[in-house]
């Protein structure tokens, strides 16, 4: 179909150029709470949230410090506060409004919220448990993002994260926006890809803020970056995982 062709062509044009949506996300926040109310996708979002909660319960029992990247409005920060014994939780996000909402949502005696870009030095240190949920695919090249996340995990520590995968991308988008709007969005993405390539990657735009990979490719990346992939759960649109360093 046309949307599939436009998306495939745009992705091919952007080969070697990672997404950069910093300005886009700094001016807004990921409203997962609203996404969880979607009439067609609610169940999929909630299954993924339950997956992360299970991971925290099963693999976060020894976490003295939790470090979360791209925490958004703090939905998963709150789960870490609830399901781990962490004495300290530090969460970073680029959105001031997202952090404001996180502060209202999360209840923890030693919570530190930091506004900053994932790719800059924010003096965060390392942690027993590092989290990045709903964001790895937005932060840049997936392999490079995972490699950077690994650097924040203490030896013997754990990374908990997820990816929105490309396996059923078009079905997901049609459910979310409808067929006409999905076609419009893929056409805009294709046009943006042409402009980004023409600028030799210098153009930064929120229209290219996601790098989607198929679940098999994502699994291969995890095994190439981490010495141990402890658990993987593949749902239709998302893949959650636990890795050890």
GROMACS .gro file of C-alpha atoms in nm:
model
  245
    1UNK     CA    1   0.000   0.000   0.000
    2UNK     CA    2   0.102   0.363  -0.045
    3UNK     CA    3   0.168   0.436   0.324
    4UNK     CA    4   0.396   0.133   0.349
    5UNK     CA    5   0.586   0.240   0.037
    6UNK     CA    6   0.632   0.596   0.163
    7UNK     CA    7   0.751   0.482   0.506
    8UNK     CA    8   0.991   0.225   0.359
    9UNK     CA    9   1.132   0.476   0.111
   10UNK     CA   10   1.171   0.745   0.377
   11UNK     CA   11   1.352   0.504   0.606
   12UNK     CA   12   1.587   0.404   0.325
   13UNK     CA   13   1.663   0.770   0.249
   14UNK     CA   14   1.753   0.826   0.615
   15UNK     CA   15   1.995   0.533   0.640
   16UNK     CA   16   2.285   0.636   0.861
   17UNK     CA   17   2.110   0.944   1.000
   18UNK     CA   18   1.967   0.890   1.351
   19UNK     CA   19   1.647   1.068   1.457
   20UNK     CA   20   1.676   1.389   1.655
   21UNK     CA   21   1.359   1.510   1.825
   22UNK     CA   22   1.515   1.704   2.114
   23UNK     CA   23   1.342   2.032   2.035
   24UNK     CA   24   1.014   1.853   1.973
   25UNK     CA   25   1.012   1.677   2.309
   26UNK     CA   26   1.149   1.975   2.502
   27UNK     CA   27   0.836   2.168   2.403
   28UNK     CA   28   0.586   1.897   2.503
   29UNK     CA   29   0.563   1.567   2.690
   30UNK     CA   30   0.462   1.208   2.620
   31UNK     CA   31   0.109   1.184   2.757
   32UNK     CA   32   0.100   0.810   2.816
   33UNK     CA   33  -0.200   0.842   3.044
   34UNK     CA   34  -0.409   0.967   2.751
   35UNK     CA   35  -0.265   0.700   2.521
   36UNK     CA   36  -0.383   0.437   2.768
   37UNK     CA   37  -0.740   0.555   2.710
   38UNK     CA   38  -0.733   0.490   2.334
   39UNK     CA   39  -1.036   0.273   2.249
   40UNK     CA   40  -0.842   0.039   2.020
   41UNK     CA   41  -0.494   0.040   2.177
   42UNK     CA   42  -0.565   0.071   2.549
   43UNK     CA   43  -0.511  -0.300   2.610
   44UNK     CA   44  -0.174  -0.301   2.436
   45UNK     CA   45  -0.047  -0.003   2.636
   46UNK     CA   46  -0.163  -0.156   2.964
   47UNK     CA   47  -0.007  -0.494   2.886
   48UNK     CA   48   0.324  -0.317   2.830
   49UNK     CA   49   0.289  -0.130   3.159
   50UNK     CA   50   0.218  -0.458   3.338
   51UNK     CA   51   0.528  -0.605   3.172
   52UNK     CA   52   0.749  -0.330   3.316
   53UNK     CA   53   0.588  -0.367   3.658
   54UNK     CA   54   0.662  -0.740   3.648
   55UNK     CA   55   1.023  -0.671   3.551
   56UNK     CA   56   1.063  -0.429   3.842
   57UNK     CA   57   0.922  -0.680   4.089
   58UNK     CA   58   1.122  -0.971   3.953
   59UNK     CA   59   1.455  -0.798   3.883
   60UNK     CA   60   1.463  -0.484   4.096
   61UNK     CA   61   1.475  -0.639   4.441
   62UNK     CA   62   1.841  -0.547   4.498
   63UNK     CA   63   1.824  -0.194   4.360
   64UNK     CA   64   1.960   0.062   4.602
   65UNK     CA   65   1.956   0.334   4.339
   66UNK     CA   66   1.732   0.369   4.033
   67UNK     CA   67   1.828   0.593   3.742
   68UNK     CA   68   1.560   0.655   3.480
   69UNK     CA   69   1.603   0.825   3.145
   70UNK     CA   70   1.322   1.002   2.959
   71UNK     CA   71   1.085   0.959   3.252
   72UNK     CA   72   0.810   1.173   3.098
   73UNK     CA   73   0.527   1.230   3.343
   74UNK     CA   74   0.661   0.968   3.582
   75UNK     CA   75   0.430   0.673   3.527
   76UNK     CA   76   0.717   0.425   3.534
   77UNK     CA   77   0.908   0.625   3.794
   78UNK     CA   78   0.610   0.569   4.021
   79UNK     CA   79   0.621   0.195   3.947
   80UNK     CA   80   0.990   0.189   4.043
   81UNK     CA   81   0.905   0.364   4.371
   82UNK     CA   82   0.632   0.109   4.435
   83UNK     CA   83   0.800  -0.213   4.329
   84UNK     CA   84   1.167  -0.169   4.427
   85UNK     CA   85   1.338  -0.098   4.761
   86UNK     CA   86   1.545   0.183   4.607
   87UNK     CA   87   1.667   0.438   4.859
   88UNK     CA   88   1.726   0.691   4.581
   89UNK     CA   89   1.549   0.749   4.249
   90UNK     CA   90   1.689   0.992   3.993
   91UNK     CA   91   1.486   1.057   3.679
   92UNK     CA   92   1.584   1.267   3.379
   93UNK     CA   93   1.368   1.419   3.107
   94UNK     CA   94   1.405   1.704   2.859
   95UNK     CA   95   1.051   1.832   2.918
   96UNK     CA   96   0.991   2.077   3.203
   97UNK     CA   97   0.617   2.007   3.194
   98UNK     CA   98   0.675   1.633   3.200
   99UNK     CA   99   0.893   1.669   3.509
  100UNK     CA  100   0.635   1.890   3.678
  101UNK     CA  101   0.374   1.621   3.632
  102UNK     CA  102   0.618   1.353   3.746
  103UNK     CA  103   0.679   1.544   4.069
  104UNK     CA  104   0.306   1.547   4.134
  105UNK     CA  105   0.269   1.177   4.057
  106UNK     CA  106   0.567   1.006   4.223
  107UNK     CA  107   0.578   0.946   4.597
  108UNK     CA  108   0.931   0.872   4.718
  109UNK     CA  109   1.137   1.013   5.005
  110UNK     CA  110   1.450   1.059   4.794
  111UNK     CA  111   1.337   1.154   4.444
  112UNK     CA  112   1.557   1.373   4.227
  113UNK     CA  113   1.419   1.504   3.897
  114UNK     CA  114   1.666   1.644   3.643
  115UNK     CA  115   1.584   1.838   3.327
  116UNK     CA  116   1.836   1.759   3.058
  117UNK     CA  117   1.919   1.599   2.726
  118UNK     CA  118   1.999   1.228   2.723
  119UNK     CA  119   2.314   1.288   2.517
  120UNK     CA  120   2.473   1.550   2.743
  121UNK     CA  121   2.665   1.503   3.067
  122UNK     CA  122   2.415   1.562   3.345
  123UNK     CA  123   2.635   1.429   3.628
  124UNK     CA  124   2.398   1.141   3.700
  125UNK     CA  125   2.650   0.875   3.794
  126UNK     CA  126   2.564   0.506   3.778
  127UNK     CA  127   2.293   0.291   3.933
  128UNK     CA  128   2.206  -0.066   4.023
  129UNK     CA  129   1.892  -0.035   3.811
  130UNK     CA  130   1.865   0.181   3.499
  131UNK     CA  131   1.530   0.230   3.326
  132UNK     CA  132   1.428   0.371   2.990
  133UNK     CA  133   1.070   0.302   2.888
  134UNK     CA  134   0.878   0.428   2.584
  135UNK     CA  135   1.177   0.635   2.473
  136UNK     CA  136   1.476   0.439   2.340
  137UNK     CA  137   1.337   0.451   1.986
  138UNK     CA  138   1.300   0.832   2.020
  139UNK     CA  139   1.648   0.911   2.152
  140UNK     CA  140   1.856   0.829   1.846
  141UNK     CA  141   2.005   0.522   1.683
  142UNK     CA  142   1.876   0.228   1.888
  143UNK     CA  143   2.213   0.053   1.917
  144UNK     CA  144   2.388   0.375   2.018
  145UNK     CA  145   2.120   0.457   2.275
  146UNK     CA  146   2.145   0.112   2.433
  147UNK     CA  147   2.525   0.137   2.440
  148UNK     CA  148   2.503   0.468   2.624
  149UNK     CA  149   2.245   0.332   2.868
  150UNK     CA  150   2.475   0.040   2.946
  151UNK     CA  151   2.742   0.288   3.061
  152UNK     CA  152   2.513   0.403   3.344
  153UNK     CA  153   2.458   0.051   3.482
  154UNK     CA  154   2.688  -0.053   3.764
  155UNK     CA  155   2.871  -0.387   3.725
  156UNK     CA  156   2.622  -0.658   3.810
  157UNK     CA  157   2.337  -0.413   3.762
  158UNK     CA  158   2.026  -0.426   3.548
  159UNK     CA  159   1.869  -0.234   3.261
  160UNK     CA  160   1.492  -0.246   3.216
  161UNK     CA  161   1.348  -0.099   2.900
  162UNK     CA  162   1.121  -0.141   2.603
  163UNK     CA  163   1.098  -0.062   2.234
  164UNK     CA  164   0.812   0.021   2.004
  165UNK     CA  165   0.887  -0.222   1.721
  166UNK     CA  166   0.831  -0.201   1.347
  167UNK     CA  167   0.666  -0.543   1.319
  168UNK     CA  168   0.309  -0.410   1.302
  169UNK     CA  169   0.377  -0.037   1.273
  170UNK     CA  170   0.120   0.041   1.004
  171UNK     CA  171  -0.156  -0.150   1.179
  172UNK     CA  172  -0.078   0.037   1.501
  173UNK     CA  173  -0.084   0.376   1.330
  174UNK     CA  174  -0.409   0.307   1.146
  175UNK     CA  175  -0.572   0.206   1.472
  176UNK     CA  176  -0.434   0.514   1.642
  177UNK     CA  177  -0.505   0.780   1.378
  178UNK     CA  178  -0.720   0.624   1.106
  179UNK     CA  179  -0.611   0.534   0.752
  180UNK     CA  180  -0.630   0.884   0.601
  181UNK     CA  181  -0.430   1.050   0.878
  182UNK     CA  182  -0.175   0.769   0.874
  183UNK     CA  183  -0.124   0.822   0.500
  184UNK     CA  184  -0.082   1.196   0.555
  185UNK     CA  185   0.175   1.136   0.825
  186UNK     CA  186   0.379   0.890   0.619
  187UNK     CA  187   0.374   1.133   0.323
  188UNK     CA  188   0.502   1.409   0.552
  189UNK     CA  189   0.771   1.174   0.683
  190UNK     CA  190   0.882   1.093   0.328
  191UNK     CA  191   0.906   1.463   0.240
  192UNK     CA  192   1.098   1.532   0.559
  193UNK     CA  193   1.338   1.247   0.483
  194UNK     CA  194   1.420   1.406   0.148
  195UNK     CA  195   1.493   1.741   0.316
  196UNK     CA  196   1.706   1.584   0.589
  197UNK     CA  197   1.913   1.394   0.334
  198UNK     CA  198   1.950   1.709   0.121
  199UNK     CA  199   2.082   1.892   0.428
  200UNK     CA  200   2.326   1.604   0.489
  201UNK     CA  201   2.165   1.539   0.824
  202UNK     CA  202   2.188   1.895   0.952
  203UNK     CA  203   1.812   1.952   0.950
  204UNK     CA  204   1.659   1.853   1.285
  205UNK     CA  205   1.287   1.803   1.293
  206UNK     CA  206   1.024   1.646   1.513
  207UNK     CA  207   0.882   1.478   1.204
  208UNK     CA  208   1.176   1.236   1.231
  209UNK     CA  209   1.190   1.150   1.598
  210UNK     CA  210   1.162   0.771   1.595
  211UNK     CA  211   1.383   0.486   1.479
  212UNK     CA  212   1.182   0.167   1.457
  213UNK     CA  213   1.345  -0.173   1.419
  214UNK     CA  214   1.185  -0.513   1.395
  215UNK     CA  215   1.181  -0.727   1.707
  216UNK     CA  216   1.434  -0.977   1.568
  217UNK     CA  217   1.675  -0.694   1.489
  218UNK     CA  218   1.616  -0.542   1.832
  219UNK     CA  219   1.694  -0.874   1.998
  220UNK     CA  220   2.017  -0.902   1.800
  221UNK     CA  221   2.115  -0.550   1.910
  222UNK     CA  222   2.049  -0.635   2.275
  223UNK     CA  223   2.273  -0.942   2.254
  224UNK     CA  224   2.546  -0.740   2.083
  225UNK     CA  225   2.545  -0.468   2.352
  226UNK     CA  226   2.483  -0.658   2.676
  227UNK     CA  227   2.664  -0.962   2.811
  228UNK     CA  228   2.336  -1.108   2.936
  229UNK     CA  229   1.981  -1.065   2.810
  230UNK     CA  230   1.782  -1.197   3.104
  231UNK     CA  231   1.425  -1.169   2.982
  232UNK     CA  232   1.240  -1.054   2.673
  233UNK     CA  233   0.866  -1.021   2.624
  234UNK     CA  234   0.743  -0.955   2.274
  235UNK     CA  235   0.394  -0.819   2.237
  236UNK     CA  236   0.235  -0.716   1.908
  237UNK     CA  237   0.360  -0.358   1.905
  238UNK     CA  238   0.618  -0.345   2.185
  239UNK     CA  239   0.909  -0.546   2.319
  240UNK     CA  240   1.010  -0.526   2.685
  241UNK     CA  241   1.346  -0.653   2.806
  242UNK     CA  242   1.578  -0.697   3.102
  243UNK     CA  243   1.956  -0.698   3.054
  244UNK     CA  244   2.247  -0.742   3.294
  245UNK     CA  245   2.592  -0.584   3.289
   0.00000   0.00000   0.00000
